[in-house]
Amino acid sequence: MTDNPFTGAPGHEETTLGVFSKAEVGLANRNSGAFLEMLALDITPVGAHYLLTHFDVPLLDAGAYRLVFDGAFEAPFEISLEEIKAEPRVTMPVTMECAGNGRAGMEPRAFSMPWAYEAVGTAEWTGTPLAPLIERAKPQGGVVDFAFEGADFGYDNGVGHAFGRSLTPEELADLEVLLVYEMNGQPLLPQHGAPLRLIVPGWYGMASVKWLNRITAMSERYQGFQQVETYRFRQDAGEAGEPVTEIRVKSLMVPPGVPDWITRKRRLSPGPVTLQGRAWSGAGVPVERVEVRIGETWHEAKVEAPLGRYAWAGWSLEWEAAPGHYVLACRATDAKGNVQPMKAEWNLSGFANNAPHEVEVFVED
Ligand SMILES: Nc1nc2c(c(=O)[nH]1)N[C@H]1C(S)=C(S)[C@@H](COP(=O)(O)O)O[C@H]1N2
Ligand SMILES: [Mo]
């Protein structure tokens, strides 16, 4: 721990109820969310993809950029962006969701970025697979972790650190991890991790380290703040907790009709309406089923084939809307039989809330 003005002084309760504080609104102003109406699109436009940045966006010079492989490698090396671009090029549609998505819907809620539903998006990420570069650096026998460090440094709970995460050799072998330099066919924007970021398909977003500048092979488990202190399912602050990893099955709907500016409640005319949205799960597990609740009844929606193994699937349902006041909801089930719970299990940091999306609508002439 470094000596700093934030030591031992978080300046807020761990959880809170009721109105949002100035600090929470400040976080929300920096970290924009998806437009739910754009769930009509397979691929989220770059400018409409959600953002989550803990510290400041580092402005890195792509020409001077080097990714460093160090630590317990037999053949450590540095590689420039040009050289990475000369490696085999792959493009993969990947749905990324912030582990904190839905936090504002938990009671009491963690004092942090107050996401409701909108911290999710699907982009076509272009880069090169990480595994062959790790092989090139030749991990020594006894390596148990690879640490991924970003260029952004800041403080959380009094602890100064560069944002960093780790994956074990077994996790790396399982996951199709990419080093990415393009998003939807254009160079990464600064706020999305330029010039190079990690993409860990099927895991919550925290694993996909932006502004990646160092990969360290470790013969002991990595103890970085973002690995061991945060991103844990805990009931009490004292517990070690279980790590947050794969994305849980979830779905969202395009809010039908037209909104009220402030409340986002909807109005639509009686008659036929197509309800539609997106559904996804983690770790490459496909979505098998989406149900939509209208009034008290659940209806089976039609689920499309996903764009790719790690991308969401579209769903739709034709509804003959009769006059009335409804709270619509959608819930998905994946191929492993995981189904969205009506109420997500509470945890101290408000992670992985995959309770159904609800939309209030008035149908009237
Ligand atoms: N270096 C760094 N990487 C990071 C973060 C960060 O703050 N710093 N935030 C993480 C979190 S919590 C998420 S959800 C995703 C968000 O990626 P995006 O902003 O491109 O949508 O980046 C992850 N990678
Ligand atoms: Mo996140």
Short mmCIF file of C-alpha atoms and ligand atoms in Angstrom, two decimals:
data_model
loop_
_atom_site.label_atom_id
_atom_site.label_comp_id
_atom_site.label_asym_id
_atom_site.label_seq_id
_atom_site.Cartn_x
_atom_site.Cartn_y
_atom_site.Cartn_z
CA MET A 1 0.00 0.00 0.00
CA THR A 2 1.40 3.41 -0.88
CA ASP A 3 1.10 6.41 1.41
CA ASN A 4 -1.64 8.60 -0.03
CA PRO A 5 -4.45 10.99 0.94
CA PHE A 6 -7.11 8.29 0.42
CA THR A 7 -5.73 5.73 2.89
CA GLY A 8 -8.43 4.42 5.18
CA ALA A 9 -10.87 7.07 4.02
CA PRO A 10 -13.37 5.73 1.48
CA GLY A 11 -15.62 8.72 2.32
CA HIS A 12 -18.89 6.81 2.00
CA GLU A 13 -20.82 3.84 3.39
CA GLU A 14 -20.27 0.55 1.58
CA THR A 15 -23.97 0.27 0.67
CA THR A 16 -26.78 2.79 0.42
CA LEU A 17 -30.53 3.09 -0.18
CA GLY A 18 -32.76 5.69 -1.78
CA VAL A 19 -31.53 8.73 -3.71
CA PHE A 20 -28.32 8.63 -5.72
CA SER A 21 -25.43 10.63 -4.33
CA LYS A 22 -23.46 13.27 -6.21
CA ALA A 23 -20.51 10.86 -6.44
CA GLU A 24 -22.65 8.10 -7.98
CA VAL A 25 -24.14 10.53 -10.51
CA GLY A 26 -20.58 11.69 -11.29
CA LEU A 27 -19.58 8.11 -12.08
CA ALA A 28 -22.68 7.70 -14.23
CA ASN A 29 -21.78 10.84 -16.19
CA ARG A 30 -18.33 9.42 -17.02
CA ASN A 31 -19.44 5.87 -17.78
CA SER A 32 -22.16 5.95 -20.42
CA GLY A 33 -24.52 3.06 -21.05
CA ALA A 34 -26.14 1.49 -24.11
CA PHE A 35 -29.34 2.90 -25.61
CA LEU A 36 -31.89 0.14 -25.07
CA GLU A 37 -33.50 1.01 -28.44
CA MET A 38 -30.24 -0.06 -30.14
CA LEU A 39 -30.80 -3.61 -28.92
CA ALA A 40 -32.59 -3.84 -32.27
CA LEU A 41 -29.09 -4.05 -33.83
CA ASP A 42 -26.84 -7.14 -33.92
CA ILE A 43 -23.74 -5.00 -33.50
CA THR A 44 -23.66 -2.03 -31.16
CA PRO A 45 -22.28 1.11 -32.87
CA VAL A 46 -18.97 2.14 -31.29
CA GLY A 47 -20.41 5.39 -29.94
CA ALA A 48 -23.32 3.54 -28.34
CA HIS A 49 -21.25 0.82 -26.64
CA TYR A 50 -21.21 1.16 -22.86
CA LEU A 51 -18.08 2.37 -21.10
CA LEU A 52 -16.56 1.56 -17.74
CA THR A 53 -13.31 3.23 -16.78
CA HIS A 54 -12.21 3.24 -13.15
CA PHE A 55 -9.51 5.88 -13.27
CA ASP A 56 -8.59 8.35 -16.05
CA VAL A 57 -8.39 7.43 -19.73
CA PRO A 58 -4.65 7.25 -20.52
CA LEU A 59 -3.75 8.88 -23.83
CA LEU A 60 -1.10 6.58 -25.29
CA ASP A 61 1.06 7.12 -28.37
CA ALA A 62 0.43 4.17 -30.72
CA GLY A 63 3.80 4.75 -32.46
CA ALA A 64 5.78 4.44 -29.22
CA TYR A 65 3.60 1.66 -27.81
CA ARG A 66 5.19 -1.62 -26.66
CA LEU A 67 3.53 -4.63 -25.06
CA VAL A 68 5.99 -6.16 -22.59
CA PHE A 69 6.12 -9.90 -21.79
CA ASP A 70 8.12 -10.27 -18.57
CA GLY A 71 8.45 -12.26 -15.33
CA ALA A 72 8.76 -16.05 -15.39
CA PHE A 73 9.23 -16.46 -19.17
CA GLU A 74 12.29 -18.19 -20.74
CA ALA A 75 12.17 -15.78 -23.67
CA PRO A 76 10.68 -12.46 -22.52
CA PHE A 77 10.21 -9.86 -25.26
CA GLU A 78 8.58 -6.57 -26.21
CA ILE A 79 6.38 -6.12 -29.23
CA SER A 80 5.18 -2.98 -31.03
CA LEU A 81 1.66 -2.34 -32.29
CA GLU A 82 2.90 -2.70 -35.90
CA GLU A 83 4.32 -6.12 -35.08
CA ILE A 84 1.12 -7.22 -33.36
CA LYS A 85 -0.86 -6.15 -36.43
CA ALA A 86 1.40 -8.36 -38.56
CA GLU A 87 0.31 -11.41 -36.52
CA PRO A 88 -2.68 -13.50 -37.72
CA ARG A 89 -5.76 -11.27 -37.79
CA VAL A 90 -9.11 -12.43 -36.42
CA THR A 91 -12.44 -10.65 -36.00
CA MET A 92 -14.91 -11.93 -33.42
CA PRO A 93 -18.32 -10.60 -32.38
CA VAL A 94 -18.30 -10.60 -28.57
CA THR A 95 -21.00 -9.52 -26.14
CA MET A 96 -19.42 -7.72 -23.20
CA GLU A 97 -21.31 -6.93 -20.01
CA CYS A 98 -20.09 -5.11 -16.92
CA ALA A 99 -20.22 -7.23 -13.76
CA GLY A 100 -21.89 -4.25 -12.09
CA ASN A 101 -24.77 -4.17 -14.56
CA GLY A 102 -28.01 -4.16 -12.57
CA ARG A 103 -26.34 -2.93 -9.38
CA ALA A 104 -28.86 -0.09 -8.92
CA GLY A 105 -31.61 -2.73 -8.78
CA MET A 106 -30.18 -4.38 -5.66
CA GLU A 107 -31.28 -3.31 -2.19
CA PRO A 108 -29.31 -2.02 -0.47
CA ARG A 109 -27.09 -1.13 -3.41
CA ALA A 110 -23.31 -0.95 -3.38
CA PHE A 111 -21.97 2.58 -3.46
CA SER A 112 -20.45 2.45 -6.95
CA MET A 113 -21.36 2.94 -10.60
CA PRO A 114 -25.20 2.78 -10.48
CA TRP A 115 -26.03 0.72 -13.58
CA ALA A 116 -29.66 -0.27 -14.17
CA TYR A 117 -29.70 -2.44 -17.34
CA GLU A 118 -27.49 -0.70 -19.90
CA ALA A 119 -23.92 -1.91 -19.30
CA VAL A 120 -23.84 -4.37 -22.19
CA GLY A 121 -22.96 -4.28 -25.87
CA THR A 122 -21.73 -6.40 -28.75
CA ALA A 123 -18.84 -5.29 -30.94
CA GLU A 124 -16.80 -6.93 -33.67
CA TRP A 125 -13.36 -6.99 -32.12
CA THR A 126 -10.33 -7.38 -34.39
CA GLY A 127 -6.91 -8.45 -33.19
CA THR A 128 -4.74 -11.51 -32.78
CA PRO A 129 -5.04 -14.54 -30.47
CA LEU A 130 -2.98 -14.18 -27.30
CA ALA A 131 -1.99 -17.84 -26.85
CA PRO A 132 0.69 -18.04 -29.60
CA LEU A 133 2.45 -14.95 -28.20
CA ILE A 134 2.49 -16.46 -24.70
CA GLU A 135 4.00 -19.60 -26.27
CA ARG A 136 6.66 -17.50 -27.99
CA ALA A 137 7.71 -16.06 -24.62
CA LYS A 138 8.02 -19.64 -23.25
CA PRO A 139 6.49 -19.70 -19.77
CA GLN A 140 8.81 -21.37 -17.25
CA GLY A 141 7.68 -24.55 -15.46
CA GLY A 142 5.63 -23.68 -12.39
CA VAL A 143 3.87 -20.61 -13.82
CA VAL A 144 0.44 -20.40 -12.12
CA ASP A 145 -0.84 -17.02 -13.31
CA PHE A 146 -0.48 -14.51 -16.09
CA ALA A 147 -1.01 -10.92 -14.95
CA PHE A 148 -2.36 -8.31 -17.38
CA GLU A 149 -1.62 -4.72 -16.46
CA GLY A 150 -3.15 -1.57 -17.93
CA ALA A 151 -1.53 1.87 -18.21
CA ASP A 152 -4.15 3.50 -15.97
CA PHE A 153 -3.20 4.11 -12.33
CA GLY A 154 -5.42 5.34 -9.52
CA TYR A 155 -6.73 4.70 -6.01
CA ASP A 156 -9.51 2.51 -4.71
CA ASN A 157 -10.17 2.19 -0.99
CA GLY A 158 -6.81 3.82 -0.30
CA VAL A 159 -4.85 1.39 -2.45
CA GLY A 160 -2.88 2.85 -5.36
CA HIS A 161 -2.58 0.48 -8.33
CA ALA A 162 -2.56 0.17 -12.09
CA PHE A 163 -5.74 -1.63 -13.25
CA GLY A 164 -4.71 -5.27 -13.56
CA ARG A 165 -6.25 -8.71 -13.79
CA SER A 166 -4.96 -12.25 -14.14
CA LEU A 167 -5.85 -15.58 -15.75
CA THR A 168 -4.43 -19.01 -14.92
CA PRO A 169 -2.80 -21.17 -17.63
CA GLU A 170 -5.90 -23.42 -17.49
CA GLU A 171 -8.25 -20.47 -18.00
CA LEU A 172 -6.11 -19.22 -20.88
CA ALA A 173 -6.25 -22.65 -22.51
CA ASP A 174 -10.07 -22.64 -22.24
CA LEU A 175 -10.78 -19.09 -23.34
CA GLU A 176 -10.28 -17.60 -26.80
CA VAL A 177 -8.48 -14.52 -25.47
CA LEU A 178 -7.60 -11.83 -28.01
CA LEU A 179 -5.25 -8.85 -28.14
CA VAL A 180 -7.47 -6.31 -29.85
CA TYR A 181 -6.71 -3.10 -31.77
CA GLU A 182 -9.95 -2.51 -33.72
CA MET A 183 -13.61 -2.26 -32.76
CA ASN A 184 -16.28 -2.52 -35.48
CA GLY A 185 -13.59 -2.07 -38.14
CA GLN A 186 -12.08 1.13 -36.79
CA PRO A 187 -9.07 1.72 -34.55
CA LEU A 188 -9.92 1.46 -30.85
CA LEU A 189 -11.01 4.77 -29.35
CA PRO A 190 -9.01 6.01 -26.33
CA GLN A 191 -11.89 5.27 -23.96
CA HIS A 192 -12.14 1.65 -25.20
CA GLY A 193 -8.45 0.91 -24.54
CA ALA A 194 -6.35 2.27 -27.45
CA PRO A 195 -4.01 1.22 -28.77
CA LEU A 196 -4.39 -2.36 -27.46
CA ARG A 197 -6.69 -4.19 -25.07
CA LEU A 198 -7.50 -7.69 -23.97
CA ILE A 199 -10.84 -9.30 -24.85
CA VAL A 200 -11.81 -12.28 -22.70
CA PRO A 201 -14.93 -13.66 -24.45
CA GLY A 202 -17.65 -15.01 -22.19
CA TRP A 203 -16.42 -13.34 -18.99
CA TYR A 204 -17.72 -10.17 -17.41
CA GLY A 205 -16.01 -7.03 -18.72
CA MET A 206 -13.47 -6.51 -15.91
CA ALA A 207 -11.30 -9.29 -17.36
CA SER A 208 -10.88 -7.43 -20.67
CA VAL A 209 -8.05 -5.12 -19.58
CA LYS A 210 -7.84 -1.87 -21.57
CA TRP A 211 -4.57 -0.01 -22.37
CA LEU A 212 -2.75 -3.30 -21.88
CA ASN A 213 0.98 -2.69 -21.54
CA ARG A 214 2.40 -5.64 -19.61
CA ILE A 215 1.88 -9.40 -19.40
CA THR A 216 3.78 -10.96 -16.49
CA ALA A 217 4.20 -14.71 -16.01
CA MET A 218 4.01 -15.48 -12.29
CA SER A 219 5.12 -18.46 -10.21
CA GLU A 220 2.76 -17.31 -7.42
CA ARG A 221 -0.88 -16.27 -7.64
CA TYR A 222 -1.37 -12.65 -8.72
CA GLN A 223 -2.53 -10.43 -5.84
CA GLY A 224 -3.56 -7.30 -7.76
CA PHE A 225 -6.32 -5.16 -6.22
CA GLN A 226 -8.79 -5.72 -9.06
CA GLN A 227 -8.24 -9.47 -8.80
CA VAL A 228 -8.39 -10.15 -5.06
CA GLU A 229 -10.12 -7.12 -3.49
CA THR A 230 -12.88 -6.40 -5.95
CA TYR A 231 -14.91 -8.58 -8.34
CA ARG A 232 -15.78 -11.05 -5.58
CA PHE A 233 -19.21 -12.32 -4.54
CA ARG A 234 -19.32 -11.44 -0.85
CA GLN A 235 -22.01 -11.13 1.80
CA ASP A 236 -19.68 -9.38 4.26
CA ALA A 237 -16.69 -7.11 3.76
CA GLY A 238 -14.40 -9.46 5.72
CA GLU A 239 -14.83 -12.48 3.42
CA ALA A 240 -12.46 -13.51 0.62
CA GLY A 241 -15.56 -14.34 -1.46
CA GLU A 242 -15.90 -16.19 -4.75
CA PRO A 243 -14.37 -14.62 -7.87
CA VAL A 244 -16.65 -13.08 -10.53
CA THR A 245 -15.91 -14.82 -13.83
CA GLU A 246 -18.38 -15.97 -16.54
CA ILE A 247 -21.35 -13.86 -17.62
CA ARG A 248 -24.71 -15.12 -16.32
CA VAL A 249 -27.65 -15.78 -18.63
CA LYS A 250 -29.61 -12.58 -19.28
CA SER A 251 -31.93 -10.80 -21.73
CA LEU A 252 -33.10 -7.28 -22.46
CA MET A 253 -35.94 -5.87 -24.54
CA VAL A 254 -36.23 -2.90 -26.86
CA PRO A 255 -38.77 -0.75 -25.02
CA PRO A 256 -41.84 -0.70 -27.31
CA GLY A 257 -43.84 2.40 -28.25
CA VAL A 258 -42.73 5.90 -27.28
CA PRO A 259 -41.23 7.05 -23.98
CA ASP A 260 -42.02 9.61 -21.39
CA TRP A 261 -38.85 11.77 -21.34
CA ILE A 262 -38.14 11.53 -17.61
CA THR A 263 -39.61 8.25 -16.38
CA ARG A 264 -38.96 6.20 -19.56
CA LYS A 265 -42.42 4.64 -19.18
CA ARG A 266 -43.96 3.82 -22.57
CA ARG A 267 -47.16 4.53 -24.50
CA LEU A 268 -48.36 2.55 -27.48
CA SER A 269 -51.50 2.14 -29.53
CA PRO A 270 -53.63 -1.03 -29.38
CA GLY A 271 -52.95 -3.53 -32.17
CA PRO A 272 -50.11 -5.72 -33.37
CA VAL A 273 -46.63 -4.94 -32.02
CA THR A 274 -43.37 -6.84 -32.33
CA LEU A 275 -41.59 -7.14 -29.00
CA GLN A 276 -37.88 -7.79 -29.52
CA GLY A 277 -34.55 -7.80 -27.78
CA ARG A 278 -31.29 -9.68 -27.17
CA ALA A 279 -30.31 -12.57 -24.94
CA TRP A 280 -26.88 -13.96 -24.00
CA SER A 281 -25.03 -16.16 -21.59
CA GLY A 282 -21.37 -16.63 -20.63
CA ALA A 283 -18.53 -18.89 -21.68
CA GLY A 284 -19.86 -19.63 -25.16
CA VAL A 285 -23.04 -21.29 -23.85
CA PRO A 286 -25.92 -20.62 -26.28
CA VAL A 287 -29.29 -19.19 -25.25
CA GLU A 288 -32.01 -21.79 -25.70
CA ARG A 289 -35.17 -20.00 -24.74
CA VAL A 290 -36.61 -16.53 -24.12
CA GLU A 291 -39.97 -15.95 -22.45
CA VAL A 292 -41.85 -12.66 -22.29
CA ARG A 293 -44.32 -11.83 -19.55
CA ILE A 294 -47.38 -9.84 -20.58
CA GLY A 295 -49.73 -9.28 -17.67
CA GLU A 296 -49.48 -12.50 -15.65
CA THR A 297 -48.68 -14.84 -18.55
CA TRP A 298 -45.31 -15.90 -19.93
CA HIS A 299 -45.12 -16.33 -23.72
CA GLU A 300 -42.48 -18.19 -25.70
CA ALA A 301 -40.44 -15.81 -27.93
CA LYS A 302 -38.67 -16.81 -31.14
CA VAL A 303 -34.88 -16.96 -30.66
CA GLU A 304 -32.56 -16.33 -33.62
CA ALA A 305 -29.16 -17.92 -34.18
CA PRO A 306 -26.44 -15.81 -32.53
CA LEU A 307 -23.90 -13.96 -34.63
CA GLY A 308 -21.10 -15.98 -33.08
CA ARG A 309 -20.29 -18.26 -30.18
CA TYR A 310 -19.70 -15.35 -27.81
CA ALA A 311 -22.36 -12.97 -29.16
CA TRP A 312 -25.94 -12.40 -28.10
CA ALA A 313 -28.97 -13.78 -29.95
CA GLY A 314 -31.95 -11.74 -31.15
CA TRP A 315 -35.44 -12.68 -29.97
CA SER A 316 -38.93 -11.52 -30.93
CA LEU A 317 -42.57 -12.02 -30.06
CA GLU A 318 -45.69 -10.82 -31.88
CA TRP A 319 -48.15 -9.21 -29.46
CA GLU A 320 -51.72 -8.12 -30.15
CA ALA A 321 -51.71 -5.31 -27.61
CA ALA A 322 -55.08 -4.71 -25.91
CA PRO A 323 -55.73 -1.49 -24.00
CA GLY A 324 -54.33 -1.60 -20.49
CA HIS A 325 -51.39 -0.97 -18.19
CA TYR A 326 -48.65 -3.63 -18.20
CA VAL A 327 -45.25 -4.35 -16.73
CA LEU A 328 -43.57 -6.39 -19.49
CA ALA A 329 -40.62 -8.61 -18.60
CA CYS A 330 -38.28 -11.00 -20.41
CA ARG A 331 -36.20 -13.89 -19.16
CA ALA A 332 -33.78 -16.24 -20.90
CA THR A 333 -32.66 -19.84 -20.33
CA ASP A 334 -29.32 -21.13 -21.63
CA ALA A 335 -28.34 -24.54 -22.98
CA LYS A 336 -27.06 -25.59 -19.56
CA GLY A 337 -30.51 -24.96 -18.08
CA ASN A 338 -29.53 -21.75 -16.28
CA VAL A 339 -32.54 -19.43 -16.14
CA GLN A 340 -32.75 -15.80 -15.05
CA PRO A 341 -33.97 -15.66 -11.43
CA MET A 342 -36.97 -13.42 -10.69
CA LYS A 343 -34.80 -11.79 -8.00
CA ALA A 344 -31.03 -11.98 -8.15
CA GLU A 345 -29.14 -13.16 -5.11
CA TRP A 346 -27.83 -10.12 -3.21
CA ASN A 347 -24.09 -9.54 -2.84
CA LEU A 348 -22.16 -6.70 -1.26
CA SER A 349 -20.82 -5.18 -4.50
CA GLY A 350 -24.02 -5.64 -6.50
CA PHE A 351 -22.44 -7.92 -9.11
CA ALA A 352 -24.12 -10.03 -11.77
CA ASN A 353 -27.74 -8.97 -11.25
CA ASN A 354 -29.51 -10.96 -13.97
CA ALA A 355 -33.09 -10.52 -12.77
CA PRO A 356 -35.54 -9.94 -15.67
CA HIS A 357 -35.71 -6.59 -17.45
CA GLU A 358 -39.04 -4.91 -16.73
CA VAL A 359 -40.68 -2.23 -18.90
CA GLU A 360 -43.85 -0.39 -17.90
CA VAL A 361 -46.24 0.33 -20.79
CA PHE A 362 -49.63 1.97 -21.26
CA VAL A 363 -51.63 0.72 -24.25
CA GLU A 364 -54.31 3.21 -25.21
CA ASP A 365 -55.83 4.93 -28.24
N1 LIG B 1 -7.21 -0.81 -17.80
C1 LIG B 1 -8.52 -0.93 -17.55
N2 LIG B 1 -9.19 -1.94 -18.13
C2 LIG B 1 -10.50 -2.09 -17.91
C3 LIG B 1 -11.20 -1.23 -17.03
C4 LIG B 1 -10.48 -0.16 -16.43
O1 LIG B 1 -11.02 0.65 -15.68
N3 LIG B 1 -9.13 -0.06 -16.71
N4 LIG B 1 -12.53 -1.45 -16.77
C5 LIG B 1 -12.99 -2.84 -16.97
C6 LIG B 1 -14.41 -3.01 -16.85
S1 LIG B 1 -15.02 -3.08 -15.29
C7 LIG B 1 -15.22 -3.21 -17.95
S2 LIG B 1 -16.85 -3.56 -17.72
C8 LIG B 1 -14.69 -3.12 -19.31
C9 LIG B 1 -15.46 -2.06 -20.11
O2 LIG B 1 -14.93 -1.93 -21.39
P1 LIG B 1 -15.45 -0.74 -22.32
O3 LIG B 1 -15.32 0.54 -21.53
O4 LIG B 1 -14.64 -0.77 -23.55
O5 LIG B 1 -16.91 -1.04 -22.60
O6 LIG B 1 -13.31 -2.78 -19.33
C10 LIG B 1 -12.54 -3.38 -18.32
N5 LIG B 1 -11.15 -3.09 -18.54
MO MO B 2 -17.26 -3.59 -15.39
#
